[in-house]
GROMACS .gro file of N, CA and C in nm:
model
  294
    1MET      N    1   4.202  -9.111   1.007
    1MET     CA    2   4.216  -9.240   1.073
    1MET      C    3   4.162  -9.239   1.202
    2PRO      N    4   4.060  -9.394   1.203
    2PRO     CA    5   3.972  -9.382   1.335
    2PRO      C    6   4.052  -9.395   1.451
    3PRO      N    7   3.974  -9.389   1.553
    3PRO     CA    8   4.059  -9.410   1.709
    3PRO      C    9   4.076  -9.560   1.707
    4ALA      N   10   4.172  -9.592   1.785
    4ALA     CA   11   4.190  -9.745   1.847
    4ALA      C   12   4.080  -9.820   1.879
    5PHE      N   13   4.006  -9.730   1.956
    5PHE     CA   14   3.872  -9.782   1.996
    5PHE      C   15   3.790  -9.874   1.872
    6PHE      N   16   3.795  -9.835   1.749
    6PHE     CA   17   3.712  -9.858   1.616
    6PHE      C   18   3.794  -9.992   1.544
    7ASN      N   19   3.909  -9.955   1.570
    7ASN     CA   20   4.006 -10.037   1.498
    7ASN      C   21   4.015 -10.174   1.561
    8LEU      N   22   3.973 -10.302   1.519
    8LEU     CA   23   3.974 -10.403   1.576
    8LEU      C   24   4.131 -10.456   1.552
    9ARG      N   25   4.195 -10.438   1.522
    9ARG     CA   26   4.333 -10.495   1.512
    9ARG      C   27   4.438 -10.437   1.633
   10ALA      N   28   4.389 -10.305   1.654
   10ALA     CA   29   4.442 -10.237   1.776
   10ALA      C   30   4.423 -10.248   1.899
   11ARG      N   31   4.499 -10.277   1.994
   11ARG     CA   32   4.461 -10.309   2.142
   11ARG      C   33   4.384 -10.194   2.161
   12SER      N   34   4.278 -10.221   2.269
   12SER     CA   35   4.199 -10.130   2.336
   12SER      C   36   4.118 -10.171   2.445
   13LEU      N   37   4.191 -10.109   2.608
   13LEU     CA   38   4.107 -10.170   2.716
   13LEU      C   39   3.957 -10.128   2.688
   14LEU      N   40   3.942 -10.017   2.665
   14LEU     CA   41   3.807  -9.967   2.672
   14LEU      C   42   3.711 -10.027   2.572
   15ARG      N   43   3.732 -10.096   2.482
   15ARG     CA   44   3.667 -10.145   2.407
   15ARG      C   45   3.639 -10.293   2.456
   16GLY      N   46   3.739 -10.356   2.519
   16GLY     CA   47   3.697 -10.493   2.574
   16GLY      C   48   3.641 -10.480   2.667
   17THR      N   49   3.633 -10.377   2.795
   17THR     CA   50   3.558 -10.325   2.925
   17THR      C   51   3.397 -10.324   2.872
   18ILE      N   52   3.410 -10.226   2.793
   18ILE     CA   53   3.282 -10.197   2.721
   18ILE      C   54   3.192 -10.337   2.685
   19LEU      N   55   3.253 -10.404   2.592
   19LEU     CA   56   3.203 -10.540   2.550
   19LEU      C   57   3.169 -10.629   2.654
   20VAL      N   58   3.265 -10.640   2.748
   20VAL     CA   59   3.213 -10.718   2.874
   20VAL      C   60   3.096 -10.705   2.953
   21LEU      N   61   3.118 -10.553   2.978
   21LEU     CA   62   3.015 -10.492   3.063
   21LEU      C   63   2.862 -10.501   3.010
   22GLY      N   64   2.901 -10.434   2.853
   22GLY     CA   65   2.776 -10.424   2.780
   22GLY      C   66   2.693 -10.565   2.759
   23SER      N   67   2.748 -10.674   2.734
   23SER     CA   68   2.716 -10.798   2.740
   23SER      C   69   2.658 -10.860   2.873
   24LEU      N   70   2.718 -10.817   2.966
   24LEU     CA   71   2.658 -10.865   3.096
   24LEU      C   72   2.513 -10.777   3.116
   25VAL      N   73   2.499 -10.665   3.101
   25VAL     CA   74   2.377 -10.608   3.097
   25VAL      C   75   2.253 -10.654   2.987
   26LEU      N   76   2.328 -10.682   2.875
   26LEU     CA   77   2.245 -10.744   2.785
   26LEU      C   78   2.174 -10.890   2.831
   27ALA      N   79   2.257 -10.968   2.857
   27ALA     CA   80   2.245 -11.089   2.923
   27ALA      C   81   2.130 -11.089   3.053
   28LEU      N   82   2.137 -10.996   3.117
   28LEU     CA   83   2.060 -10.972   3.239
   28LEU      C   84   1.911 -10.921   3.194
   29VAL      N   85   1.916 -10.841   3.080
   29VAL     CA   86   1.787 -10.792   3.025
   29VAL      C   87   1.739 -10.940   2.936
   30LEU      N   88   1.817 -10.986   2.884
   30LEU     CA   89   1.734 -11.070   2.775
   30LEU      C   90   1.683 -11.219   2.888
   31SER      N   91   1.771 -11.230   2.980
   31SER     CA   92   1.745 -11.380   3.071
   31SER      C   93   1.589 -11.351   3.155
   32ASP      N   94   1.583 -11.208   3.169
   32ASP     CA   95   1.433 -11.181   3.273
   32ASP      C   96   1.465 -11.288   3.363
   33PHE      N   97   1.586 -11.266   3.474
   33PHE     CA   98   1.620 -11.330   3.598
   33PHE      C   99   1.514 -11.412   3.664
   34PRO      N  100   1.470 -11.327   3.745
   34PRO     CA  101   1.376 -11.415   3.810
   34PRO      C  102   1.263 -11.507   3.766
   35ASN      N  103   1.207 -11.463   3.662
   35ASN     CA  104   1.143 -11.573   3.580
   35ASN      C  105   1.215 -11.627   3.445
   36ALA      N  106   1.303 -11.689   3.479
   36ALA     CA  107   1.416 -11.731   3.381
   36ALA      C  108   1.380 -11.859   3.309
   37LYS      N  109   1.357 -11.833   3.200
   37LYS     CA  110   1.297 -11.922   3.079
   37LYS      C  111   1.427 -11.970   2.977
   38PRO      N  112   1.403 -12.092   2.949
   38PRO     CA  113   1.540 -12.120   2.855
   38PRO      C  114   1.519 -12.069   2.732
   39SER      N  115   1.658 -12.007   2.669
   39SER     CA  116   1.657 -11.957   2.591
   39SER      C  117   1.806 -11.945   2.538
   40LEU      N  118   1.812 -11.949   2.384
   40LEU     CA  119   1.937 -11.963   2.337
   40LEU      C  120   2.029 -11.828   2.238
   41ARG      N  121   1.899 -11.715   2.327
   41ARG     CA  122   1.950 -11.570   2.263
   41ARG      C  123   2.040 -11.528   2.365
   42LEU      N  124   2.106 -11.568   2.443
   42LEU     CA  125   2.228 -11.550   2.537
   42LEU      C  126   2.342 -11.586   2.518
   43ILE      N  127   2.327 -11.683   2.394
   43ILE     CA  128   2.474 -11.700   2.344
   43ILE      C  129   2.549 -11.594   2.267
   44LEU      N  130   2.464 -11.514   2.222
   44LEU     CA  131   2.512 -11.369   2.189
   44LEU      C  132   2.609 -11.297   2.251
   45PRO      N  133   2.552 -11.270   2.383
   45PRO     CA  134   2.623 -11.216   2.491
   45PRO      C  135   2.724 -11.266   2.519
   46ALA      N  136   2.742 -11.407   2.551
   46ALA     CA  137   2.862 -11.463   2.604
   46ALA      C  138   2.953 -11.463   2.502
   47PHE      N  139   2.916 -11.485   2.388
   47PHE     CA  140   3.025 -11.469   2.263
   47PHE      C  141   3.088 -11.328   2.265
   48PHE      N  142   3.034 -11.192   2.267
   48PHE     CA  143   3.059 -11.076   2.284
   48PHE      C  144   3.157 -11.058   2.401
   49ALA      N  145   3.105 -11.118   2.501
   49ALA     CA  146   3.209 -11.117   2.670
   49ALA      C  147   3.327 -11.195   2.645
   50LEU      N  148   3.338 -11.324   2.552
   50LEU     CA  149   3.441 -11.369   2.555
   50LEU      C  150   3.549 -11.287   2.459
   51TYR      N  151   3.510 -11.219   2.354
   51TYR     CA  152   3.565 -11.155   2.283
   51TYR      C  153   3.593 -11.037   2.326
   52GLY      N  154   3.555 -10.970   2.453
   52GLY     CA  155   3.598 -10.862   2.497
   52GLY      C  156   3.692 -10.910   2.606
   53THR      N  157   3.682 -11.002   2.691
   53THR     CA  158   3.811 -11.092   2.759
   53THR      C  159   3.933 -11.100   2.686
   54TYR      N  160   3.926 -11.173   2.543
   54TYR     CA  161   4.036 -11.179   2.476
   54TYR      C  162   4.100 -11.037   2.431
   55ASP      N  163   4.004 -10.920   2.402
   55ASP     CA  164   4.057 -10.827   2.358
   55ASP      C  165   4.146 -10.733   2.493
   56THR      N  166   4.111 -10.779   2.592
   56THR     CA  167   4.153 -10.720   2.717
   56THR      C  168   4.270 -10.762   2.765
   57SER      N  169   4.292 -10.923   2.749
   57SER     CA  170   4.414 -10.990   2.765
   57SER      C  171   4.510 -10.970   2.654
   58ARG      N  172   4.474 -10.912   2.549
   58ARG     CA  173   4.599 -10.861   2.432
   58ARG      C  174   4.669 -10.731   2.476
   59CYS      N  175   4.611 -10.684   2.586
   59CYS     CA  176   4.678 -10.556   2.634
   59CYS      C  177   4.767 -10.584   2.760
   60LEU      N  178   4.801 -10.714   2.762
   60LEU     CA  179   4.877 -10.738   2.873
   60LEU      C  180   5.032 -10.730   2.843
   61ARG      N  181   5.112 -10.650   2.918
   61ARG     CA  182   5.282 -10.695   2.875
   61ARG      C  183   5.369 -10.762   2.961
   62LEU      N  184   5.468 -10.778   2.908
   62LEU     CA  185   5.579 -10.843   2.948
   62LEU      C  186   5.604 -10.805   3.087
   63ARG      N  187   5.628 -10.675   3.103
   63ARG     CA  188   5.690 -10.642   3.220
   63ARG      C  189   5.594 -10.594   3.318
   64TRP      N  190   5.630 -10.650   3.454
   64TRP     CA  191   5.519 -10.621   3.557
   64TRP      C  192   5.543 -10.475   3.589
   65ASN      N  193   5.422 -10.390   3.592
   65ASN     CA  194   5.410 -10.265   3.647
   65ASN      C  195   5.242 -10.237   3.692
   66PHE      N  196   5.210 -10.117   3.718
   66PHE     CA  197   5.082 -10.106   3.752
   66PHE      C  198   5.000 -10.118   3.655
   67TYR      N  199   5.030 -10.078   3.521
   67TYR     CA  200   4.955 -10.103   3.402
   67TYR      C  201   4.913 -10.240   3.407
   68HIS      N  202   5.004 -10.351   3.425
   68HIS     CA  203   5.007 -10.475   3.430
   68HIS      C  204   4.887 -10.529   3.532
   69GLY      N  205   4.915 -10.471   3.633
   69GLY     CA  206   4.842 -10.477   3.750
   69GLY      C  207   4.679 -10.443   3.722
   70GLY      N  208   4.675 -10.340   3.674
   70GLY     CA  209   4.534 -10.268   3.610
   70GLY      C  210   4.464 -10.390   3.542
   71VAL      N  211   4.548 -10.402   3.425
   71VAL     CA  212   4.475 -10.522   3.331
   71VAL      C  213   4.444 -10.650   3.382
   72LEU      N  214   4.529 -10.711   3.479
   72LEU     CA  215   4.487 -10.820   3.536
   72LEU      C  216   4.378 -10.790   3.627
   73LEU      N  217   4.341 -10.691   3.695
   73LEU     CA  218   4.238 -10.659   3.762
   73LEU      C  219   4.101 -10.666   3.686
   74LEU      N  220   4.111 -10.606   3.539
   74LEU     CA  221   4.015 -10.607   3.443
   74LEU      C  222   3.987 -10.758   3.398
   75LEU      N  223   4.088 -10.810   3.388
   75LEU     CA  224   4.066 -10.943   3.345
   75LEU      C  225   3.974 -11.036   3.455
   76TYR      N  226   4.009 -11.002   3.596
   76TYR     CA  227   3.938 -11.047   3.681
   76TYR      C  228   3.784 -11.022   3.670
   77MET      N  229   3.779 -10.888   3.644
   77MET     CA  230   3.632 -10.868   3.645
   77MET      C  231   3.535 -10.912   3.541
   78ASP      N  232   3.629 -10.920   3.427
   78ASP     CA  233   3.606 -11.027   3.299
   78ASP      C  234   3.530 -11.157   3.334
   79VAL      N  235   3.614 -11.225   3.379
   79VAL     CA  236   3.603 -11.357   3.439
   79VAL      C  237   3.476 -11.408   3.535
   80MET      N  238   3.450 -11.283   3.602
   80MET     CA  239   3.335 -11.258   3.708
   80MET      C  240   3.196 -11.247   3.637
   81ALA      N  241   3.238 -11.137   3.522
   81ALA     CA  242   3.120 -11.136   3.435
   81ALA      C  243   3.069 -11.241   3.348
   82LEU      N  244   3.182 -11.302   3.304
   82LEU     CA  245   3.160 -11.438   3.207
   82LEU      C  246   3.076 -11.534   3.305
   83ALA      N  247   3.124 -11.554   3.421
   83ALA     CA  248   3.060 -11.687   3.524
   83ALA      C  249   2.937 -11.631   3.515
   84MET      N  250   2.865 -11.503   3.553
   84MET     CA  251   2.741 -11.455   3.553
   84MET      C  252   2.647 -11.484   3.441
   85ILE      N  253   2.732 -11.442   3.301
   85ILE     CA  254   2.646 -11.482   3.190
   85ILE      C  255   2.628 -11.617   3.136
   86PHE      N  256   2.754 -11.688   3.188
   86PHE     CA  257   2.694 -11.835   3.141
   86PHE      C  258   2.600 -11.891   3.262
   87PHE      N  259   2.604 -11.842   3.381
   87PHE     CA  260   2.501 -11.888   3.482
   87PHE      C  261   2.375 -11.841   3.424
   88LEU      N  262   2.370 -11.731   3.381
   88LEU     CA  263   2.209 -11.715   3.292
   88LEU      C  264   2.182 -11.776   3.174
   89LEU      N  265   2.256 -11.843   3.129
   89LEU     CA  266   2.250 -11.935   3.019
   89LEU      C  267   2.216 -12.027   3.019
   90LEU      N  268   2.295 -12.110   3.141
   90LEU     CA  269   2.292 -12.263   3.175
   90LEU      C  270   2.156 -12.281   3.276
   91TYR      N  271   2.121 -12.190   3.387
   91TYR     CA  272   2.047 -12.198   3.498
   91TYR      C  273   1.923 -12.245   3.436
   92PRO      N  274   1.844 -12.193   3.349
   92PRO     CA  275   1.702 -12.252   3.320
   92PRO      C  276   1.718 -12.394   3.251
   93TYR      N  277   1.803 -12.438   3.182
   93TYR     CA  278   1.800 -12.572   3.150
   93TYR      C  279   1.808 -12.673   3.244
   94GLU      N  280   1.908 -12.657   3.354
   94GLU     CA  281   1.921 -12.749   3.486
   94GLU      C  282   1.799 -12.714   3.562
   95GLY      N  283   1.763 -12.830   3.660
   95GLY     CA  284   1.674 -12.831   3.778
   95GLY      C  285   1.776 -12.842   3.897
   96TRP      N  286   1.895 -12.835   3.881
   96TRP     CA  287   1.977 -12.871   3.977
   96TRP      C  288   1.968 -12.726   4.102
   97ILE      N  289   1.951 -12.634   4.063
   97ILE     CA  290   1.908 -12.547   4.176
   97ILE      C  291   1.781 -12.526   4.262
   98GLN      N  292   1.668 -12.572   4.174
   98GLN     CA  293   1.556 -12.551   4.255
   98GLN      C  294   1.539 -12.629   4.333
   0.00000   0.00000   0.00000
């Protein structure tokens, strides 16, 4: 039986975190940020980051303890990474920052 990391039905904090951070790195590479050009290729990292956030949120428990607090910190990190990915996706299409 494979580890929980490879089983998509099992909860895994590691899989969610790796998906989000890997998507952020991929978005930074694909966007070529200082010379940002419109590209729909960034939809793929955005989708994987959203799935990673969903996977992390599945690990929340009903009882409040340090594990629950750690998962909440990871969810806050996911939200910040998602904001950066969506900024990189939408920034070249609008001239509101220039």
